[in-house]
Amino acid sequence: MFEFIEEQITNFKKIVFVTGAGISQESGIPTFRGKDGLWRNHDAMKLATIDAFYDNPKLVWEWYNERRMNIFQAQPNAGHKAIAELEKYAEVVVLTQNIDGLHQKAGSSKVLELHGSIVKIKCTVCNFKEEILEEFSDVPPVCKCGNILRPDVVWFGESLPQDVWQNAMSFANSCDLMIIAGTSLVVSPANTLPMYAKQNNAILIEINPENTEMSEDMGLVIRSTSAKVLPELVSLFKKSYD
Ligand code: BV8
Ligand code: ZN
């Protein structure tokens, strides 16, 4: 599977992962665009928007509450754990589009949440922010300032937090290996990160059972699931180092 990089495995000192909903699929969390991406006949892509929120804040809050319940039950899978274990052999940074916190739960110490986090909420007007600990009885909850609260995530049409995006680009620009796992690479600007890495001569590896928007640009494409493939990658490092 990894013959392509086997001899040079000890050259990889800075590894960046770009992950998406697919890496959490084997933890039982639905992806966005897969057939499991529907929610009560609503298209996730249509719900993760500022318009959907202001159109029907209650519906969007119910969607996030249900996802939060599902996420709180979910455990990191072998893919998340393998990425965390790789920190023994290289500097590893995870740039994730996911808001489920499973990389951190698996033990990854350097994770940038490009699209926010399901446990964070903020006020739509004032700068109130907090971590949500238990569900609100009625939604949408209201801030002390009288305005409604919202999930602290990045919706379509909203820009990513400047500092997060700057950091993500600099990690992509300075890695020697980028592994793109579980993402369709449909959503920008996250889908530009592999190009930054490629421009800086990093090797790109895609792990995905399906084709993506950038499969032809990859150095190596592994048509399988992340929970199966990533532990293999770790054993390769283990063999070379231990
Ligand atoms: C921005 C919120 C502007 C949190 C998300 C036209 C009109 C309007 C806008 C646009 C347009 N064209 C482009 C845009 C910009 C837009 C965009 O990219 N739209 C797309 C749809 C074309 N982007 C934005 O709006 C972004 N903001 O651009 O700001 C700006 C720019 C500069 C300066 C100022 C302003 C904001 C994007 C963030 C949107 N928010 N989520 C949440 O609720 O979760 S995005 C949402 O999609 C999730 O974060 C999700 O993670 C992400 C990406 O999807 P994937 O993770 O890739 O998931 P997907 O289901 O697509 O794919 C899963 C993959 O896994 C599949 O390939 C599958 O084969 C694979 N898989 C399945 N099982 C496994 C597996 N792989 C491995 N193992 C398995 N077991
Ligand atoms: Zn407020």
Short mmCIF file of C-alpha atoms and ligand atoms in Angstrom, two decimals:
data_model
loop_
_atom_site.label_atom_id
_atom_site.label_comp_id
_atom_site.label_asym_id
_atom_site.label_seq_id
_atom_site.Cartn_x
_atom_site.Cartn_y
_atom_site.Cartn_z
CA MET A 1 0.00 0.00 0.00
CA PHE A 2 2.73 2.49 0.93
CA GLU A 3 5.60 1.09 -1.19
CA PHE A 4 5.72 4.52 -2.85
CA ILE A 5 7.06 6.13 0.33
CA GLU A 6 8.53 3.15 2.21
CA GLU A 7 12.24 3.95 1.62
CA GLN A 8 11.89 7.64 2.47
CA ILE A 9 9.62 7.22 5.53
CA THR A 10 12.26 8.57 7.97
CA ASN A 11 12.62 11.75 5.86
CA PHE A 12 9.12 12.87 6.82
CA LYS A 13 9.56 15.23 9.76
CA LYS A 14 6.53 17.53 9.33
CA ILE A 15 3.27 15.75 8.53
CA VAL A 16 0.03 17.65 7.99
CA PHE A 17 -3.34 15.92 7.86
CA VAL A 18 -6.32 17.53 6.14
CA THR A 19 -9.40 15.66 7.34
CA GLY A 20 -13.13 15.86 6.72
CA ALA A 21 -16.36 14.15 7.65
CA GLY A 22 -15.22 10.81 6.17
CA ILE A 23 -12.64 10.21 8.90
CA SER A 24 -15.44 10.21 11.49
CA GLN A 25 -17.77 8.06 9.39
CA GLU A 26 -16.39 4.90 11.02
CA SER A 27 -17.24 6.43 14.39
CA GLY A 28 -20.87 6.51 13.32
CA ILE A 29 -21.05 10.20 12.40
CA PRO A 30 -22.80 10.89 9.06
CA THR A 31 -20.79 12.62 6.31
CA PHE A 32 -22.06 15.74 4.57
CA ARG A 33 -22.42 14.57 1.02
CA GLY A 34 -22.72 10.84 1.40
CA LYS A 35 -26.15 9.21 1.26
CA ASP A 36 -26.09 9.37 5.10
CA GLY A 37 -25.71 13.17 4.85
CA LEU A 38 -29.43 13.81 4.87
CA TRP A 39 -31.18 14.85 8.07
CA ARG A 40 -34.99 14.62 8.30
CA ASN A 41 -34.95 15.22 4.50
CA HIS A 42 -32.88 18.36 4.91
CA ASP A 43 -29.61 18.63 2.94
CA ALA A 44 -26.74 19.28 5.40
CA MET A 45 -25.25 21.65 2.85
CA LYS A 46 -28.37 23.78 3.03
CA LEU A 47 -28.55 23.74 6.84
CA ALA A 48 -24.90 24.81 7.40
CA THR A 49 -25.65 28.32 6.12
CA ILE A 50 -26.32 31.67 7.74
CA ASP A 51 -29.54 32.02 5.70
CA ALA A 52 -30.91 28.71 6.99
CA PHE A 53 -30.13 29.89 10.52
CA TYR A 54 -31.94 33.23 10.22
CA ASP A 55 -34.76 31.58 8.25
CA ASN A 56 -35.38 29.02 10.93
CA PRO A 57 -33.02 29.22 13.94
CA LYS A 58 -35.05 26.55 15.75
CA LEU A 59 -34.56 23.98 12.95
CA VAL A 60 -30.82 24.68 12.72
CA TRP A 61 -30.47 24.48 16.52
CA GLU A 62 -32.33 21.13 16.50
CA TRP A 63 -29.94 19.86 13.81
CA TYR A 64 -26.89 20.86 15.83
CA ASN A 65 -28.40 19.48 19.05
CA GLU A 66 -29.04 16.12 17.39
CA ARG A 67 -25.51 16.10 15.91
CA ARG A 68 -24.08 16.99 19.34
CA MET A 69 -25.95 14.10 20.96
CA ASN A 70 -24.58 11.75 18.30
CA ILE A 71 -21.06 13.15 18.65
CA PHE A 72 -21.09 12.85 22.46
CA GLN A 73 -21.81 9.10 22.04
CA ALA A 74 -19.12 8.70 19.36
CA GLN A 75 -15.63 7.39 20.07
CA PRO A 76 -12.50 8.10 18.05
CA ASN A 77 -11.87 5.27 15.57
CA ALA A 78 -8.60 3.57 14.55
CA GLY A 79 -7.99 6.34 12.03
CA HIS A 80 -8.11 9.14 14.60
CA LYS A 81 -5.96 7.07 16.98
CA ALA A 82 -3.36 6.31 14.32
CA ILE A 83 -2.95 10.03 13.60
CA ALA A 84 -2.45 10.68 17.31
CA GLU A 85 0.13 7.83 17.54
CA LEU A 86 2.11 9.25 14.61
CA GLU A 87 3.17 12.10 16.91
CA LYS A 88 5.78 9.67 18.27
CA TYR A 89 7.62 9.74 14.93
CA ALA A 90 7.14 13.23 13.48
CA GLU A 91 5.71 16.67 14.07
CA VAL A 92 2.01 16.14 13.23
CA VAL A 93 -0.60 18.86 12.68
CA VAL A 94 -4.24 18.08 11.95
CA LEU A 95 -6.21 20.61 9.90
CA THR A 96 -9.76 19.35 10.25
CA GLN A 97 -13.04 20.53 8.73
CA ASN A 98 -14.84 18.48 11.38
CA ILE A 99 -16.44 20.00 14.45
CA ASP A 100 -16.71 16.72 16.41
CA GLY A 101 -13.53 17.00 18.50
CA LEU A 102 -12.65 13.32 17.86
CA HIS A 103 -9.04 14.07 16.87
CA GLN A 104 -8.48 15.75 20.25
CA LYS A 105 -10.34 12.92 22.01
CA ALA A 106 -7.97 10.42 20.29
CA GLY A 107 -4.97 12.32 21.70
CA SER A 108 -3.83 14.52 18.82
CA SER A 109 -2.13 17.51 20.42
CA LYS A 110 -2.07 19.94 17.49
CA VAL A 111 -5.52 20.27 15.86
CA LEU A 112 -6.85 23.30 13.99
CA GLU A 113 -10.67 23.27 13.73
CA LEU A 114 -11.09 25.16 10.46
CA HIS A 115 -14.91 25.23 10.68
CA GLY A 116 -15.33 25.60 14.43
CA SER A 117 -16.52 23.22 17.10
CA ILE A 118 -19.88 21.65 18.00
CA VAL A 119 -19.32 22.36 21.69
CA LYS A 120 -18.92 26.11 21.22
CA ILE A 121 -21.73 28.67 21.03
CA LYS A 122 -21.70 32.46 20.67
CA CYS A 123 -24.06 35.40 20.61
CA THR A 124 -25.25 36.65 17.21
CA VAL A 125 -24.59 40.23 18.32
CA CYS A 126 -22.39 40.76 21.39
CA ASN A 127 -19.07 38.97 21.93
CA PHE A 128 -20.45 36.42 24.40
CA LYS A 129 -18.96 32.96 23.79
CA GLU A 130 -19.05 29.77 25.80
CA GLU A 131 -18.78 25.98 25.64
CA ILE A 132 -22.15 24.28 25.71
CA LEU A 133 -22.35 21.82 28.58
CA GLU A 134 -25.92 20.60 28.43
CA GLU A 135 -28.74 21.06 25.95
CA PHE A 136 -31.01 24.05 26.23
CA SER A 137 -34.65 23.20 26.97
CA ASP A 138 -35.95 25.55 24.33
CA VAL A 139 -34.11 26.69 21.25
CA PRO A 140 -32.89 29.09 20.01
CA PRO A 141 -31.44 30.12 23.40
CA VAL A 142 -31.22 33.83 24.13
CA CYS A 143 -28.12 35.73 25.25
CA LYS A 144 -28.13 38.02 28.32
CA CYS A 145 -28.08 40.91 25.84
CA GLY A 146 -31.44 39.71 24.50
CA ASN A 147 -30.21 38.40 21.12
CA ILE A 148 -30.27 34.75 20.08
CA LEU A 149 -27.25 32.50 20.47
CA ARG A 150 -25.82 30.39 17.62
CA PRO A 151 -23.40 27.47 17.18
CA ASP A 152 -19.84 28.85 17.02
CA VAL A 153 -19.11 27.23 13.65
CA VAL A 154 -18.21 28.65 10.23
CA TRP A 155 -21.21 28.47 7.90
CA PHE A 156 -21.14 28.70 4.10
CA GLY A 157 -20.65 32.33 3.13
CA GLU A 158 -18.79 33.08 6.38
CA SER A 159 -15.03 33.44 6.41
CA LEU A 160 -12.82 31.25 8.55
CA PRO A 161 -11.25 32.92 11.62
CA GLN A 162 -8.27 34.85 10.22
CA ASP A 163 -5.70 33.45 12.67
CA VAL A 164 -6.86 29.84 12.14
CA TRP A 165 -6.66 30.19 8.36
CA GLN A 166 -3.25 31.89 8.42
CA ASN A 167 -1.87 29.12 10.64
CA ALA A 168 -3.40 26.42 8.45
CA MET A 169 -1.77 27.89 5.35
CA SER A 170 1.62 28.17 7.00
CA PHE A 171 1.49 24.53 8.16
CA ALA A 172 0.47 23.46 4.65
CA ASN A 173 3.33 25.52 3.19
CA SER A 174 5.97 23.98 5.42
CA CYS A 175 5.16 20.26 5.58
CA ASP A 176 6.99 17.48 3.75
CA LEU A 177 4.04 15.08 3.74
CA MET A 178 0.32 15.96 3.54
CA ILE A 179 -2.26 13.23 4.05
CA ILE A 180 -5.78 14.13 2.89
CA ALA A 181 -8.22 11.74 4.56
CA GLY A 182 -12.01 11.60 4.51
CA THR A 183 -12.77 14.75 2.60
CA SER A 184 -14.38 15.31 -0.80
CA LEU A 185 -12.32 18.52 -1.14
CA VAL A 186 -15.48 20.29 -2.32
CA VAL A 187 -15.42 23.05 0.28
CA SER A 188 -13.11 26.06 -0.02
CA PRO A 189 -10.84 27.45 1.22
CA ALA A 190 -9.95 24.15 3.01
CA ASN A 191 -9.67 22.46 -0.39
CA THR A 192 -6.79 24.78 -1.38
CA LEU A 193 -4.50 23.44 1.36
CA PRO A 194 -3.20 20.50 -0.73
CA MET A 195 -2.12 22.96 -3.46
CA TYR A 196 -0.10 24.97 -0.93
CA ALA A 197 1.63 21.78 0.18
CA LYS A 198 2.25 20.63 -3.38
CA GLN A 199 3.75 24.02 -4.31
CA ASN A 200 6.23 23.43 -1.50
CA ASN A 201 7.15 19.98 -2.80
CA ALA A 202 5.31 18.02 -0.15
CA ILE A 203 4.17 14.53 -1.04
CA LEU A 204 0.36 14.31 -1.16
CA ILE A 205 -1.45 11.11 -0.16
CA GLU A 206 -5.24 10.81 -0.49
CA ILE A 207 -7.13 8.26 1.61
CA ASN A 208 -10.71 7.97 0.42
CA PRO A 209 -12.89 5.12 -0.88
CA GLU A 210 -14.04 7.49 -3.64
CA ASN A 211 -12.52 9.92 -6.13
CA THR A 212 -12.19 13.55 -5.06
CA GLU A 213 -11.80 16.88 -6.80
CA MET A 214 -8.02 16.54 -6.56
CA SER A 215 -7.29 12.83 -6.98
CA GLU A 216 -5.17 13.44 -10.11
CA ASP A 217 -2.95 15.89 -8.21
CA MET A 218 -2.05 13.37 -5.54
CA GLY A 219 1.29 11.53 -5.32
CA LEU A 220 -0.50 8.46 -3.99
CA VAL A 221 -4.21 7.61 -3.84
CA ILE A 222 -5.41 4.84 -1.52
CA ARG A 223 -8.98 3.83 -2.32
CA SER A 224 -9.91 2.58 1.14
CA THR A 225 -11.17 3.87 4.47
CA SER A 226 -9.10 5.85 6.95
CA ALA A 227 -9.68 3.46 9.88
CA LYS A 228 -8.19 0.66 7.76
CA VAL A 229 -5.31 2.54 6.12
CA LEU A 230 -3.93 4.87 8.79
CA PRO A 231 -2.91 2.10 11.25
CA GLU A 232 -0.91 0.56 8.35
CA LEU A 233 0.91 3.85 7.94
CA VAL A 234 1.77 3.93 11.65
CA SER A 235 3.18 0.38 11.52
CA LEU A 236 5.42 1.50 8.67
CA PHE A 237 6.84 4.29 10.85
CA LYS A 238 7.09 1.89 13.79
CA LYS A 239 9.10 -0.59 11.66
CA SER A 240 11.48 2.13 10.48
CA TYR A 241 12.04 3.69 13.91
CA ASP A 242 11.60 1.04 16.58
C1 BV8 B 1 -15.65 31.20 2.59
C2 BV8 B 1 -19.95 23.99 9.19
C3 BV8 B 1 -15.73 33.44 1.94
C4 BV8 B 1 -19.77 23.25 10.47
C5 BV8 B 1 -19.06 23.78 6.96
C6 BV8 B 1 -20.72 29.50 -4.55
C7 BV8 B 1 -21.68 30.14 -3.80
C8 BV8 B 1 -21.49 30.43 -2.45
C9 BV8 B 1 -20.30 30.09 -1.81
C10 BV8 B 1 -19.34 29.44 -2.56
C11 BV8 B 1 -19.53 29.15 -3.91
N1 BV8 B 1 -18.44 28.53 -4.35
C12 BV8 B 1 -17.54 28.38 -3.35
C13 BV8 B 1 -18.07 28.97 -2.25
C14 BV8 B 1 -17.41 29.07 -0.93
C15 BV8 B 1 -17.95 28.01 0.01
C16 BV8 B 1 -17.84 26.63 -0.60
O1 BV8 B 1 -16.75 26.06 -0.65
N2 BV8 B 1 -18.96 26.07 -1.09
C17 BV8 B 1 -18.92 24.76 -1.70
C18 BV8 B 1 -20.18 24.00 -1.34
C19 BV8 B 1 -18.77 24.92 -3.20
N3 BV8 B 1 -17.11 28.08 1.19
C20 BV8 B 1 -17.44 28.93 2.17
O2 BV8 B 1 -18.44 29.58 2.20
C21 BV8 B 1 -16.39 29.06 3.26
N4 BV8 B 1 -16.17 30.43 3.53
O3 BV8 B 1 -15.29 30.84 1.53
O4 BV8 B 1 -15.64 32.49 3.00
C22 BV8 B 1 -14.61 34.31 2.15
C23 BV8 B 1 -13.40 33.98 1.55
C24 BV8 B 1 -12.36 34.84 1.73
C25 BV8 B 1 -12.54 35.97 2.52
C26 BV8 B 1 -13.76 36.25 3.13
C27 BV8 B 1 -14.81 35.41 2.95
C28 BV8 B 1 -16.89 28.42 4.56
C29 BV8 B 1 -16.87 26.93 4.38
C30 BV8 B 1 -17.29 26.27 5.70
C31 BV8 B 1 -18.69 25.79 5.60
N5 BV8 B 1 -19.07 25.07 6.83
N6 BV8 B 1 -19.43 23.21 8.10
C32 BV8 B 1 -20.60 22.01 10.46
O5 BV8 B 1 -21.83 22.13 10.57
O6 BV8 B 1 -20.01 20.92 10.38
S1 BV8 B 1 -18.54 22.85 5.68
C33 BV8 B 1 -18.97 21.22 5.83
O7 BV8 B 1 -18.43 20.58 4.68
C34 BV8 B 1 -18.30 20.50 7.00
O8 BV8 B 1 -17.36 21.26 7.72
C35 BV8 B 1 -17.59 19.35 6.27
O9 BV8 B 1 -16.57 18.82 6.98
C36 BV8 B 1 -17.15 20.11 5.10
C37 BV8 B 1 -16.48 19.52 3.96
O10 BV8 B 1 -17.09 18.33 3.61
P1 BV8 B 1 -16.24 16.99 3.84
O11 BV8 B 1 -15.67 17.03 5.22
O12 BV8 B 1 -15.29 16.80 2.73
O13 BV8 B 1 -17.37 15.93 3.85
P2 BV8 B 1 -18.08 15.29 2.59
O14 BV8 B 1 -19.31 14.61 3.09
O15 BV8 B 1 -18.17 16.26 1.46
O16 BV8 B 1 -17.04 14.18 2.08
C38 BV8 B 1 -16.75 13.07 2.88
C39 BV8 B 1 -15.66 12.33 2.14
O17 BV8 B 1 -15.23 11.25 2.95
C40 BV8 B 1 -16.13 11.76 0.83
O18 BV8 B 1 -15.15 12.01 -0.17
C41 BV8 B 1 -16.22 10.24 1.11
O19 BV8 B 1 -15.87 9.48 -0.03
C42 BV8 B 1 -15.16 10.09 2.16
N7 BV8 B 1 -15.38 8.98 3.09
C43 BV8 B 1 -16.56 8.44 3.50
N8 BV8 B 1 -16.31 7.45 4.40
C44 BV8 B 1 -14.95 7.40 4.56
C45 BV8 B 1 -14.36 8.37 3.73
N9 BV8 B 1 -13.03 8.57 3.67
C46 BV8 B 1 -12.24 7.78 4.44
N10 BV8 B 1 -12.73 6.83 5.26
C47 BV8 B 1 -14.07 6.62 5.36
N11 BV8 B 1 -14.55 5.66 6.16
ZN ZN B 2 -25.27 38.80 23.42
#
